[in-house]
C-alpha positions as MATLAB code, in Angstrom:
seq = 'MRDFARRIESATPADRDRAVDALRAIAILGVVLGHWLVTALVVDSGTVHGASPLRYLPELTPVSWMFQTLAVFFLVGGLVGARSHAAVRARGESYGRWLRARMGRLLRPMAVVPVVWSVAACAMLFAGVDQDTVRALCKLVWSPLWFIVVFAALTAATPLVARLHPLWPFAVVLVVDLYRFGLDAPGGLASVNVAAGWLVPYCLGAAWARGELLGRRTGWTLLLGGAAATAALVRWGGYPASMVGVPGVEISNLDPPTLAVVTFGLAQCGAALLLLGPLRRVLRRPVLWAVVATVNLSAMTVFLWHQTAMIAVTATGLSAGRMLPGLHTLPDGPGWVLARLAWLPVFAVALLICRLAFRGYERQRPRRTRSRVVREGRPAGSMAARRV';
ca = [
       0.000    0.000    0.000;
       2.773    2.427    0.841;
       4.551    1.759   -2.466;
       1.276    2.316   -4.311;
       0.738    5.556   -2.383;
       4.243    6.761   -3.176;
       3.732    6.118   -6.898;
       0.549    8.196   -6.900;
       2.231   10.900   -4.822;
       5.136   11.181   -7.245;
       2.786   11.281  -10.246;
       0.559   14.034   -8.822;
       1.281   17.556  -10.114;
       2.418   19.910   -7.374;
      -0.294   22.446   -8.229;
      -3.200   19.988   -8.041;
      -5.834   20.972   -5.487;
      -6.345   17.667   -3.714;
      -9.207   19.028   -1.646;
     -11.337   19.355   -4.793;
     -10.818   15.671   -5.532;
     -11.697   14.873   -1.930;
     -14.966   16.805   -2.197;
     -15.884   14.868   -5.339;
     -15.100   11.567   -3.620;
     -17.143   12.569   -0.553;
     -20.100   13.506   -2.767;
     -20.068   10.214   -4.675;
     -19.609    8.047   -1.584;
     -22.331   10.011    0.200;
     -24.822    9.168   -2.538;
     -23.777    5.503   -2.525;
     -24.094    5.106    1.238;
     -27.338    7.061    1.223;
     -28.914    4.731   -1.325;
     -27.718    1.650    0.531;
     -29.179    2.944    3.796;
     -32.550    4.304    2.671;
     -33.400    1.763   -0.036;
     -34.678   -1.683    0.825;
     -35.639   -4.575   -1.440;
     -38.445   -6.404    0.318;
     -39.480   -9.927   -0.684;
     -43.206  -10.459   -0.319;
     -44.928  -13.611   -1.624;
     -42.121  -14.203   -4.095;
     -42.177  -10.659   -5.474;
     -39.482   -8.065   -4.832;
     -40.478   -4.443   -4.369;
     -38.741   -1.332   -3.112;
     -39.312    0.243    0.294;
     -37.729    2.977    2.365;
     -36.981    2.963    6.104;
     -37.721    6.703    6.095;
     -41.397    5.863    5.651;
     -41.535    3.593    8.700;
     -38.840    5.261   10.799;
     -39.145    9.044   10.295;
     -36.612    9.577   13.078;
     -33.992    8.485   10.534;
     -34.633   11.621    8.456;
     -31.226   13.140    9.404;
     -29.654   10.329    7.377;
     -30.934   12.110    4.265;
     -29.181   15.291    5.416;
     -25.851   13.528    5.743;
     -25.847   11.482    2.552;
     -27.753   13.572   -0.004;
     -24.568   15.222   -1.282;
     -25.443   15.959   -4.920;
     -25.044   19.726   -4.477;
     -21.365   19.229   -3.606;
     -20.858   17.196   -6.776;
     -22.436   19.941   -8.910;
     -20.326   22.550   -7.083;
     -17.138   20.686   -7.984;
     -18.474   20.059  -11.482;
     -18.992   23.767  -12.054;
     -15.495   24.536  -10.794;
     -13.769   21.887  -12.902;
     -15.896   22.530  -15.995;
     -15.286   26.292  -15.949;
     -11.557   25.854  -15.344;
     -11.091   23.251  -18.069;
     -13.081   25.264  -20.628;
     -11.081   28.389  -19.829;
      -7.856   26.406  -20.264;
      -9.028   25.051  -23.622;
      -9.901   28.546  -24.841;
      -6.515   29.819  -23.731;
      -4.850   27.102  -25.833;
      -6.980   28.030  -28.834;
      -8.800   24.708  -29.001;
     -12.410   24.328  -30.090;
     -15.495   23.943  -27.927;
     -16.426   20.781  -29.809;
     -13.174   19.055  -28.945;
     -13.508   20.041  -25.295;
     -17.117   18.852  -25.179;
     -16.294   15.472  -26.727;
     -13.656   14.869  -24.088;
     -15.979   15.852  -21.224;
     -18.935   13.864  -22.558;
     -16.782   10.808  -23.138;
     -15.941   10.643  -19.449;
     -19.619   10.788  -18.549;
     -21.453    8.912  -21.261;
     -19.012    6.125  -22.144;
     -19.312    4.336  -18.769;
     -23.038    5.123  -18.549;
     -23.816    3.507  -21.912;
     -22.868    0.085  -20.546;
     -25.540    0.099  -17.812;
     -28.688   -0.101  -19.999;
     -27.024   -2.718  -22.217;
     -26.133   -4.999  -19.300;
     -29.472   -4.515  -17.577;
     -31.499   -5.012  -20.739;
     -29.841   -8.398  -21.120;
     -30.332   -9.120  -17.408;
     -34.020   -8.171  -17.573;
     -34.626  -10.429  -20.565;
     -32.796  -13.280  -18.827;
     -34.873  -12.855  -15.663;
     -38.149  -12.821  -17.608;
     -37.074  -15.894  -19.572;
     -36.240  -17.628  -16.274;
     -39.753  -16.989  -14.989;
     -39.162  -14.016  -12.690;
     -42.382  -12.022  -12.392;
     -42.638   -8.713  -14.226;
     -43.178   -6.632  -11.091;
     -39.857   -7.819   -9.669;
     -37.995   -7.118  -12.904;
     -39.609   -3.680  -13.132;
     -38.666   -2.815   -9.541;
     -35.035   -3.869  -10.028;
     -34.619   -2.034  -13.330;
     -36.162    1.121  -11.898;
     -33.745    0.980   -8.979;
     -30.766    0.827  -11.344;
     -31.933    3.225  -14.033;
     -33.584    5.947  -11.967;
     -30.287    7.478  -10.711;
     -29.171    7.991  -14.320;
     -31.163   11.243  -14.441;
     -28.317   12.749  -12.431;
     -25.807   11.998  -15.195;
     -28.114   13.420  -17.868;
     -28.585   16.692  -15.964;
     -24.881   16.960  -15.189;
     -24.010   16.351  -18.856;
     -26.454   19.065  -19.958;
     -24.995   21.610  -17.532;
     -21.482   20.657  -18.594;
     -22.384   21.233  -22.246;
     -23.813   24.646  -21.294;
     -20.679   25.700  -19.397;
     -19.717   28.456  -21.887;
     -23.187   29.997  -21.390;
     -23.522   29.611  -17.617;
     -19.916   30.069  -16.514;
     -20.566   33.728  -15.711;
     -24.193   33.371  -14.657;
     -24.804   34.538  -11.107;
     -26.299   31.754   -8.928;
     -29.112   34.111   -7.862;
     -30.700   33.843  -11.320;
     -31.404   30.084  -11.264;
     -32.241   30.418   -7.554;
     -34.903   32.977   -8.476;
     -36.307   30.575  -11.073;
     -36.670   27.837   -8.447;
     -38.350   30.303   -6.083;
     -40.874   31.441   -8.712;
     -41.627   27.886   -9.833;
     -42.269   26.769   -6.251;
     -44.526   29.781   -5.653;
     -46.573   28.777   -8.680;
     -46.541   25.067   -7.748;
     -47.513   25.343   -4.107;
     -48.942   28.854   -3.785;
     -51.121   28.976   -6.898;
     -51.550   25.248   -7.449;
     -50.119   25.479  -10.962;
     -49.917   22.411  -13.253;
     -47.255   19.924  -12.207;
     -45.445   20.112  -15.551;
     -44.011   23.494  -14.594;
     -41.985   21.814  -11.837;
     -39.738   20.139  -14.415;
     -38.030   23.516  -14.896;
     -36.450   23.019  -11.472;
     -34.585   19.922  -12.641;
     -32.206   22.214  -14.500;
     -32.541   25.388  -12.431;
     -32.150   23.640   -9.068;
     -28.823   22.012   -9.901;
     -27.672   25.043  -11.863;
     -27.400   26.930   -8.546;
     -24.465   24.907   -7.141;
     -23.004   24.528  -10.644;
     -22.900   28.318  -11.024;
     -21.374   28.572   -7.549;
     -18.612   26.274   -8.765;
     -18.061   28.474  -11.827;
     -17.877   31.521   -9.538;
     -15.299   29.632   -7.472;
     -13.275   29.094  -10.655;
     -13.320   32.885  -11.184;
     -11.989   33.423   -7.664;
     -15.238   34.824   -6.270;
     -15.728   32.406   -3.366;
     -12.528   33.134   -1.526;
     -12.489   33.495    2.235;
     -14.147   31.637    5.080;
     -16.787   34.357    5.384;
     -18.401   33.134    2.147;
     -18.424   29.575    3.443;
     -20.031   30.539    6.736;
     -22.599   32.744    4.970;
     -23.669   29.911    2.690;
     -23.679   27.346    5.498;
     -25.619   29.366    8.065;
     -27.885   31.149    5.592;
     -28.726   27.953    3.718;
     -29.359   26.000    6.930;
     -31.596   28.735    8.368;
     -33.576   29.030    5.126;
     -34.033   25.260    4.931;
     -35.210   25.054    8.539;
     -37.712   27.873    7.928;
     -39.054   26.227    4.770;
     -39.541   22.912    6.558;
     -40.984   24.476    9.704;
     -43.325   27.057    8.147;
     -43.339   26.381    4.400;
     -44.689   22.844    4.474;
     -41.693   21.250    2.777;
     -40.740   17.687    3.803;
     -37.832   17.366    6.229;
     -36.322   14.527    4.203;
     -33.967   15.653    1.442;
     -34.712   12.516   -0.600;
     -37.955   11.086   -1.883;
     -39.987    8.917    0.483;
     -42.588    6.475   -0.909;
     -46.105    7.479    0.058;
     -45.235   11.134    0.695;
     -47.023   13.573   -1.599;
     -44.112   16.008   -2.055;
     -40.534   14.982   -2.802;
     -37.755   17.495   -2.243;
     -35.646   15.805   -4.890;
     -37.974   14.896   -7.753;
     -37.996   17.598   -8.963;
     -35.741   19.763   -6.770;
     -37.631   22.126   -4.497;
     -36.549   25.411   -2.963;
     -35.814   23.526    0.266;
     -33.331   21.153   -1.357;
     -31.674   24.110   -3.124;
     -31.200   26.058    0.112;
     -29.982   22.854    1.748;
     -27.508   22.520   -1.120;
     -26.246   26.050   -0.455;
     -25.545   25.018    3.143;
     -23.663   21.955    1.871;
     -21.624   24.114   -0.520;
     -20.719   26.416    2.367;
     -19.594   23.442    4.449;
     -17.533   22.198    1.504;
     -15.739   25.540    1.187;
     -14.982   25.534    4.926;
     -13.501   22.041    4.639;
     -10.984   23.018    1.971;
      -8.238   24.027    4.391;
      -8.472   20.938    6.642;
      -8.690   18.636    3.616;
      -5.594   20.141    2.020;
      -3.640   19.581    5.201;
      -4.845   16.008    5.693;
      -4.247   15.012    2.082;
      -0.550   15.788    2.336;
      -0.343   12.244    3.670;
       0.373    9.980    0.681;
      -1.810    7.079    1.854;
      -4.914    9.222    2.319;
      -4.331   10.951   -0.990;
      -3.960    7.564   -2.709;
      -7.399    6.551   -1.412;
      -9.001    9.767   -2.677;
      -7.258    9.508   -6.061;
      -8.362    5.892   -6.478;
     -11.993    6.738   -5.729;
     -11.889    9.591   -8.247;
     -10.503    7.328  -10.953;
     -13.614    5.154  -10.690;
     -16.144    7.721   -9.490;
     -18.551    7.154  -12.378;
     -18.224    3.384  -12.187;
     -18.925    3.440   -8.453;
     -21.993    5.615   -8.941;
     -23.387    3.646  -11.865;
     -23.001    0.168  -10.374;
     -23.606    0.628   -6.645;
     -27.282   -0.285   -6.933;
     -26.378   -3.349   -8.988;
     -24.015   -4.412   -6.201;
     -26.816   -4.174   -3.640;
     -29.191   -6.104   -5.903;
     -26.591   -8.838   -6.459;
     -26.118   -9.312   -2.720;
     -29.885   -9.342   -2.169;
     -30.400  -11.933   -4.904;
     -27.562  -14.096   -3.615;
     -29.015  -13.940   -0.128;
     -32.227  -15.534   -1.399;
     -30.299  -18.780   -1.813;
     -30.239  -19.052    1.991;
     -33.831  -20.215    1.806;
     -35.177  -17.663    4.262;
     -35.655  -13.931    4.529;
     -32.474  -12.343    5.895;
     -32.892   -9.342    8.266;
     -31.749   -6.080    6.751;
     -31.720   -7.584    3.277;
     -35.180   -8.955    2.449;
     -37.323   -7.815    5.362;
     -39.511   -4.727    5.773;
     -37.474   -1.736    7.073;
     -39.819   -0.989    9.938;
     -37.706   -1.163   13.079;
     -34.310   -0.568   14.717;
     -33.416   -4.221   14.132;
     -33.529   -3.651   10.391;
     -31.201   -0.654   10.727;
     -28.607   -2.620   12.699;
     -28.811   -5.518   10.259;
     -28.470   -3.192    7.258;
     -25.330   -1.623    8.739;
     -23.848   -5.119    8.976;
     -24.591   -5.685    5.274;
     -22.779   -2.534    4.111;
     -19.310   -4.202    3.947;
     -20.834   -6.980    1.821;
     -22.306   -4.395   -0.543;
     -18.868   -2.764   -0.708;
     -17.213   -6.037   -1.726;
     -19.820   -6.564   -4.451;
     -19.233   -2.998   -5.645;
     -15.497   -3.641   -5.776;
     -16.163   -6.603   -8.071;
     -18.324   -4.378  -10.296;
     -15.562   -1.789  -10.329;
     -13.011   -4.356  -11.482;
     -15.382   -5.533  -14.200;
     -16.420   -2.153  -15.623;
     -13.742    0.401  -14.759;
     -12.183    0.059  -18.212;
     -15.120    1.927  -19.738;
     -14.328    4.968  -17.595;
     -10.681    5.182  -18.520;
      -9.614    6.684  -21.783;
      -6.413    5.372  -23.274;
      -3.821    8.132  -23.529;
      -2.355    8.964  -26.883;
       1.044    7.578  -27.737;
       3.637   10.329  -27.569;
       7.375   10.235  -27.383;
       7.450   11.934  -23.997;
       4.312   10.183  -22.654;
       3.215   13.553  -21.307;
      -0.201   15.029  -21.870;
      -0.558   18.600  -22.921;
      -1.422   19.831  -19.471;
       2.069   18.791  -18.403;
       0.871   15.829  -16.330;
       2.245   12.304  -16.658;
       0.042   10.340  -19.059;
       0.218    7.258  -16.869;
      -0.630    9.126  -13.700;
      -3.664    7.744  -11.923;
      -4.010   10.920   -9.919;
      -3.791   13.307  -12.851;
      -6.427   11.917  -15.161;
      -9.323   13.482  -13.296;
      -9.586   17.195  -14.063;
];
């Protein structure tokens, strides 16, 4: 491990901001752990269907505050997208070439998921698995892909939104929610928030790239202001306290994003900015940096296949011949929570196997050059330098 860490350390450019990579890793792992904790596959009379412990155990709502970290990912995405586009323009390269490179990193690994699961769904139906079970499993795998689609759209729009003030998309979310909940407008209007809601942290990231989010005062303002606004919206505005969707609840803060989830995201972005200093100090240690760099190398693979890993463990557990607590049973008590925590390492092992199987689709082979150095001046074989 130490030799591996030293190799990554030596291959990392001196000017790389390791804290940014750490924030991306935290965001991805937060989503993964959140899904594993608040999603249950319940077996009932031979049929598998989804359930959420948040419906039966509302006291677990703070779990959604800890692990719904998408705003941090969009914050980092705005920063990295604005920086990379500015660097491409400075080198005189075209937007099209930049976009192809960015989209390849997103869409190439994602394209494998529907192919594999289409084959898996056909195989399950041919084997006699009931349609409701197949539908529930496919929905669990495919539903998170909306995140990649939205992120890809915002990335493509980087030249247009890089200088857009975050207050503009925030105002759009505010107006849409006023129409939705205040005037009982048609539900189709809410789809506007899918773009506008995540554009807020993305624009914050672009502002960070321009040097406009410097200083701890900005971090504290976003953290405290966002937290206070979220608390007020939940307490007096009628918004759900959970920052993820809960089956059976009329309003979801996440589908589409509401004003509450946007203000909550501002608080998360403020916390992320405040963590930059401590993260930079901690990541001077080669072993810790090696862990962060490794997660970033497979960030998309981890995100795309984490639900498949949970499904694989759940399906394998059925061979035990009985319903296993925390895996097949209804998430309606503390016993389920304790059992689910014990299953998390098993899910992680299954995810590691998925990572080994599919990580090749996320990595782009470097061009052959005499110096084996990419144009940014980073070693072409560097694991730590491929993520920008």
